[in-house]
mmCIF file of C-alpha atoms in Angstrom:
data_model
loop_
_atom_site.group_PDB
_atom_site.id
_atom_site.type_symbol
_atom_site.label_atom_id
_atom_site.label_comp_id
_atom_site.label_asym_id
_atom_site.label_seq_id
_atom_site.Cartn_x
_atom_site.Cartn_y
_atom_site.Cartn_z
ATOM 1 C CA MET H 1 94.568 74.243 234.289
ATOM 2 C CA PRO H 2 95.355 77.430 236.040
ATOM 3 C CA SER H 3 96.303 77.128 239.606
ATOM 4 C CA LEU H 4 94.098 78.636 242.151
ATOM 5 C CA PHE H 5 97.081 79.624 244.281
ATOM 6 C CA ARG H 6 99.016 81.583 241.625
ATOM 7 C CA ARG H 7 99.390 85.239 242.379
ATOM 8 C CA LYS H 8 97.621 87.589 240.182
ATOM 9 C CA PRO H 9 100.074 89.737 238.173
ATOM 10 C CA GLU H 10 100.392 93.212 239.560
ATOM 11 C CA GLU H 11 99.387 96.090 237.381
ATOM 12 C CA PRO H 12 102.073 98.760 236.867
ATOM 13 C CA ALA H 13 101.488 101.749 239.082
ATOM 14 C CA SER H 14 100.571 104.820 237.191
ATOM 15 C CA VAL H 15 103.234 107.478 237.429
ATOM 16 C CA VAL H 16 101.855 110.890 238.017
ATOM 17 C CA VAL H 17 104.215 113.742 237.097
ATOM 18 C CA SER H 18 103.355 116.981 238.755
ATOM 19 C CA GLU H 19 104.906 120.355 238.276
ATOM 20 C CA SER H 20 107.328 121.387 240.934
ATOM 21 C CA GLU H 21 105.714 123.657 243.430
ATOM 22 C CA PRO H 22 107.627 126.432 245.116
ATOM 23 C CA GLU H 23 108.898 125.649 248.512
ATOM 24 C CA VAL H 24 106.728 127.054 251.154
ATOM 25 C CA GLY H 25 108.550 128.449 254.127
ATOM 26 C CA PRO H 26 107.269 128.774 257.600
ATOM 27 C CA ARG H 27 104.138 130.708 258.208
ATOM 28 C CA GLY H 28 104.737 134.476 258.076
ATOM 29 C CA HIS H 29 107.819 134.142 255.871
ATOM 30 C CA THR H 30 107.954 136.568 252.943
ATOM 31 C CA PRO H 31 110.042 135.405 250.013
ATOM 32 C CA SER H 32 112.925 137.691 249.141
ATOM 33 C CA LYS H 33 113.541 139.200 245.737
ATOM 34 C CA ARG H 34 116.386 136.736 245.239
ATOM 35 C CA ASP H 35 113.955 133.878 245.869
ATOM 36 C CA GLN H 36 111.613 135.414 243.327
ATOM 37 C CA GLY H 37 114.372 135.804 240.754
ATOM 38 C CA LEU H 38 114.479 139.614 240.964
ATOM 39 C CA LYS H 39 117.543 141.836 241.343
ATOM 40 C CA THR H 40 117.754 144.092 244.337
ATOM 41 C CA PRO H 41 118.759 147.661 243.379
ATOM 42 C CA LYS H 42 122.018 148.815 244.896
ATOM 43 C CA ARG H 43 121.751 151.248 247.777
ATOM 44 C CA VAL H 44 123.772 154.421 247.972
ATOM 45 C CA ILE H 45 126.297 154.043 250.733
ATOM 46 C CA ALA H 46 126.222 156.945 253.182
ATOM 47 C CA GLY H 47 129.267 159.144 252.897
ATOM 48 C CA ARG H 48 130.089 158.099 249.349
ATOM 49 C CA ARG H 49 131.072 161.140 247.310
ATOM 50 C CA MET H 50 128.935 161.861 244.309
ATOM 51 C CA PRO H 51 130.689 162.273 241.003
ATOM 52 C CA GLU H 52 132.069 165.798 240.804
ATOM 53 C CA PRO H 53 131.283 167.975 237.822
ATOM 54 C CA PRO H 54 134.059 168.674 235.397
ATOM 55 C CA ALA H 55 136.632 171.285 236.354
ATOM 56 C CA ALA H 56 135.349 173.725 233.737
ATOM 57 C CA ASP H 57 131.840 173.604 235.221
ATOM 58 C CA ARG H 58 133.171 174.158 238.753
ATOM 59 C CA LYS H 59 135.154 177.190 237.656
ATOM 60 C CA GLU H 60 132.144 178.610 235.856
ATOM 61 C CA ALA H 61 129.914 178.060 238.906
ATOM 62 C CA ALA H 62 132.467 179.714 241.207
ATOM 63 C CA LYS H 63 132.767 182.634 238.813
ATOM 64 C CA ARG H 64 128.982 183.125 238.735
ATOM 65 C CA LEU H 65 128.852 182.941 242.544
ATOM 66 C CA ARG H 66 131.562 185.615 242.923
ATOM 67 C CA GLU H 67 129.797 187.840 240.416
ATOM 68 C CA LYS H 68 126.496 187.443 242.251
ATOM 69 C CA GLN H 69 128.110 188.289 245.606
ATOM 70 C CA ARG H 70 129.791 191.348 244.092
ATOM 71 C CA GLN H 71 126.484 192.592 242.699
ATOM 72 C CA GLU H 72 124.813 192.071 246.089
ATOM 73 C CA ARG H 73 127.549 194.092 247.826
ATOM 74 C CA VAL H 74 127.221 196.909 245.310
ATOM 75 C CA GLU H 75 123.439 196.895 245.696
ATOM 76 C CA ALA H 76 123.704 196.952 249.495
ATOM 77 C CA ARG H 77 126.233 199.811 249.424
ATOM 78 C CA GLU H 78 124.130 201.879 247.043
ATOM 79 C CA GLY H 79 120.959 201.117 248.998
ATOM 80 C CA MET H 80 122.591 202.170 252.269
ATOM 81 C CA ALA H 81 123.846 205.399 250.748
ATOM 82 C CA ALA H 82 120.372 206.153 249.376
ATOM 83 C CA GLY H 83 118.725 205.516 252.748
ATOM 84 C CA ASP H 84 116.876 202.357 251.693
ATOM 85 C CA GLU H 85 115.516 200.762 254.877
ATOM 86 C CA ARG H 86 116.323 197.250 253.601
ATOM 87 C CA PHE H 87 120.060 197.918 253.665
ATOM 88 C CA LEU H 88 120.455 200.292 256.604
ATOM 89 C CA LEU H 89 122.206 199.358 259.812
ATOM 90 C CA ALA H 90 120.093 199.008 262.944
ATOM 91 C CA ARG H 91 121.285 202.396 264.227
ATOM 92 C CA ASP H 92 119.984 204.146 261.077
ATOM 93 C CA LYS H 93 116.611 202.444 260.664
ATOM 94 C CA GLY H 94 113.267 204.044 261.309
ATOM 95 C CA PRO H 95 111.501 207.331 260.508
ATOM 96 C CA VAL H 96 112.764 208.960 263.715
ATOM 97 C CA ARG H 97 116.412 208.417 262.765
ATOM 98 C CA LYS H 98 115.702 209.723 259.274
ATOM 99 C CA LEU H 99 114.238 212.899 260.770
ATOM 100 C CA VAL H 100 117.356 213.358 262.917
ATOM 101 C CA ARG H 101 119.581 212.955 259.864
ATOM 102 C CA ASP H 102 117.563 215.523 257.926
ATOM 103 C CA ILE H 103 117.797 218.005 260.806
ATOM 104 C CA VAL H 104 121.589 217.736 260.859
ATOM 105 C CA ASP H 105 121.996 217.707 257.073
ATOM 106 C CA SER H 106 119.819 220.794 256.575
ATOM 107 C CA ARG H 107 122.252 223.072 258.411
ATOM 108 C CA ARG H 108 125.912 224.000 258.481
ATOM 109 C CA THR H 109 127.549 222.628 261.598
ATOM 110 C CA ILE H 110 130.645 223.921 263.356
ATOM 111 C CA GLY H 111 131.601 220.391 264.258
ATOM 112 C CA THR H 112 132.737 219.706 260.688
ATOM 113 C CA PHE H 113 135.637 222.135 261.278
ATOM 114 C CA PHE H 114 136.526 220.669 264.659
ATOM 115 C CA PHE H 115 138.694 217.844 263.324
ATOM 116 C CA GLY H 116 140.594 220.212 261.042
ATOM 117 C CA THR H 117 141.350 222.469 263.978
ATOM 118 C CA THR H 118 142.435 219.508 266.094
ATOM 119 C CA PHE H 119 144.829 218.338 263.372
ATOM 120 C CA LEU H 120 146.319 221.838 263.106
ATOM 121 C CA VAL H 121 146.868 222.060 266.863
ATOM 122 C CA MET H 122 148.595 218.671 266.848
ATOM 123 C CA LEU H 123 151.010 219.826 264.138
ATOM 124 C CA VAL H 124 151.847 222.939 266.121
ATOM 125 C CA GLY H 125 152.297 220.943 269.317
ATOM 126 C CA PHE H 126 154.790 218.558 267.719
ATOM 127 C CA ASN H 127 156.912 221.413 266.365
ATOM 128 C CA ARG H 128 158.818 222.817 269.338
ATOM 129 C CA ASN H 129 160.810 225.275 267.212
ATOM 130 C CA LEU H 130 157.827 227.582 266.709
ATOM 131 C CA ASN H 131 157.307 230.719 268.723
ATOM 132 C CA SER H 132 155.521 230.115 272.021
ATOM 133 C CA SER H 133 152.856 232.670 271.065
ATOM 134 C CA ILE H 134 151.882 230.527 268.065
ATOM 135 C CA TYR H 135 151.646 227.516 270.327
ATOM 136 C CA TYR H 136 149.357 229.338 272.770
ATOM 137 C CA ALA H 137 147.253 230.731 269.925
ATOM 138 C CA ALA H 138 146.759 227.235 268.488
ATOM 139 C CA ASN H 139 145.655 225.914 271.865
ATOM 140 C CA ALA H 140 143.288 228.836 272.328
ATOM 141 C CA LEU H 141 141.804 228.154 268.898
ATOM 142 C CA PHE H 142 141.276 224.527 269.854
ATOM 143 C CA PHE H 143 139.374 225.441 273.025
ATOM 144 C CA VAL H 144 137.254 227.998 271.149
ATOM 145 C CA MET H 145 136.349 225.411 268.518
ATOM 146 C CA PHE H 146 135.611 222.822 271.188
ATOM 147 C CA LEU H 147 133.285 225.240 272.978
ATOM 148 C CA ALA H 148 131.587 226.248 269.725
ATOM 149 C CA THR H 149 131.078 222.595 268.768
ATOM 150 C CA ALA H 150 129.538 221.885 272.167
ATOM 151 C CA VAL H 151 127.144 224.838 271.826
ATOM 152 C CA ASP H 152 126.233 223.796 268.295
ATOM 153 C CA GLY H 153 125.571 220.237 269.481
ATOM 154 C CA PHE H 154 123.327 221.584 272.233
ATOM 155 C CA MET H 155 121.299 223.606 269.726
ATOM 156 C CA ILE H 156 120.955 220.586 267.409
ATOM 157 C CA SER H 157 119.780 218.471 270.341
ATOM 158 C CA ARG H 158 117.101 221.023 271.213
ATOM 159 C CA THR H 159 115.828 220.974 267.634
ATOM 160 C CA VAL H 160 115.838 217.180 267.585
ATOM 161 C CA LYS H 161 113.858 217.016 270.828
ATOM 162 C CA LYS H 162 111.291 219.539 269.608
ATOM 163 C CA LEU H 163 110.635 217.986 266.188
ATOM 164 C CA VAL H 164 110.683 214.368 267.356
ATOM 165 C CA ARG H 165 108.126 215.026 270.094
ATOM 166 C CA GLN H 166 106.035 217.050 267.672
ATOM 167 C CA ARG H 167 105.985 214.551 264.804
ATOM 168 C CA PHE H 168 106.492 211.251 266.633
ATOM 169 C CA PRO H 169 104.898 211.635 270.063
ATOM 170 C CA ASP H 170 104.704 207.849 270.508
ATOM 171 C CA ALA H 171 108.314 207.157 269.525
ATOM 172 C CA LYS H 172 110.115 204.623 271.715
ATOM 173 C CA ASP H 173 113.617 205.938 270.949
ATOM 174 C CA ARG H 174 115.521 207.328 273.918
ATOM 175 C CA MET H 175 116.308 211.019 273.545
ATOM 176 C CA GLY H 176 119.856 210.520 274.790
ATOM 177 C CA SER H 177 120.659 208.117 271.955
ATOM 178 C CA LEU H 178 119.071 210.490 269.428
ATOM 179 C CA TYR H 179 121.186 213.388 270.726
ATOM 180 C CA LEU H 180 124.369 211.334 270.415
ATOM 181 C CA TYR H 181 123.343 210.166 266.942
ATOM 182 C CA ALA H 182 122.791 213.762 265.812
ATOM 183 C CA ILE H 183 126.037 215.089 267.343
ATOM 184 C CA MET H 184 128.188 212.328 265.842
ATOM 185 C CA ARG H 185 126.701 213.047 262.422
ATOM 186 C CA SER H 186 127.160 216.803 262.844
ATOM 187 C CA ILE H 187 130.926 216.503 263.429
ATOM 188 C CA SER H 188 131.377 214.337 260.312
ATOM 189 C CA PHE H 189 132.199 215.913 256.976
ATOM 190 C CA ARG H 190 129.132 216.102 254.795
ATOM 191 C CA PHE H 191 130.643 214.124 251.918
ATOM 192 C CA ILE H 192 131.508 211.115 254.115
ATOM 193 C CA ARG H 193 128.180 210.844 255.921
ATOM 194 C CA ASN H 194 126.386 207.559 255.462
ATOM 195 C CA PRO H 195 123.512 207.395 254.604
ATOM 196 C CA LYS H 196 124.095 210.296 252.249
ATOM 197 C CA PRO H 197 122.278 213.569 252.984
ATOM 198 C CA GLN H 198 118.814 213.618 251.421
ATOM 199 C CA VAL H 199 118.173 217.337 251.976
ATOM 200 C CA LYS H 200 120.035 220.481 250.976
ATOM 201 C CA ILE H 201 121.567 222.992 253.351
ATOM 202 C CA GLY H 202 118.929 225.525 254.370
ATOM 203 C CA GLN H 203 116.012 223.333 253.336
ATOM 204 C CA ALA H 204 113.036 223.440 255.676
ATOM 205 C CA ILE H 205 112.394 220.273 257.640
#
């Protein structure tokens, strides 16, 4: 007869297998790419030199750069000689300066012979074996040429003043600087003037 005091056999506890859940960090924590099984791309370290191109490519690039610079210099030189405003120096820019150049280039100037006379007088002065009359004659020629150059510069300045005020009454250029610009150009040989003369001798301005 079964005993009333015998313990009832225990039933085996059911085992529940659950899938592993990811660990949850503290609130506000964002899982990193490593936690998610992703690879973090490598960053470029500041200051690290990039791979240099092959030597042949560097030489070719340097050659093209030198050729480009040479072409730019040639273009600038030709543009300056032709009077192109893009390549002119600051002293030569503007329609007023162009008018002054045309005034000087349209006439024969005594100043172009001044340097030749000065060189001749210097040669005579260095040679003490020459007759004193030749020495005095050379000095007299120098003073005559100096006076003639001064008179010629004065006449050019008068023409510059007249035409500039007539054609550019609102010009901001100072007359003194225009006079000096014209005189310095008038004592230069025609073939070395830069920008090159754009008018012929005797042409009306």
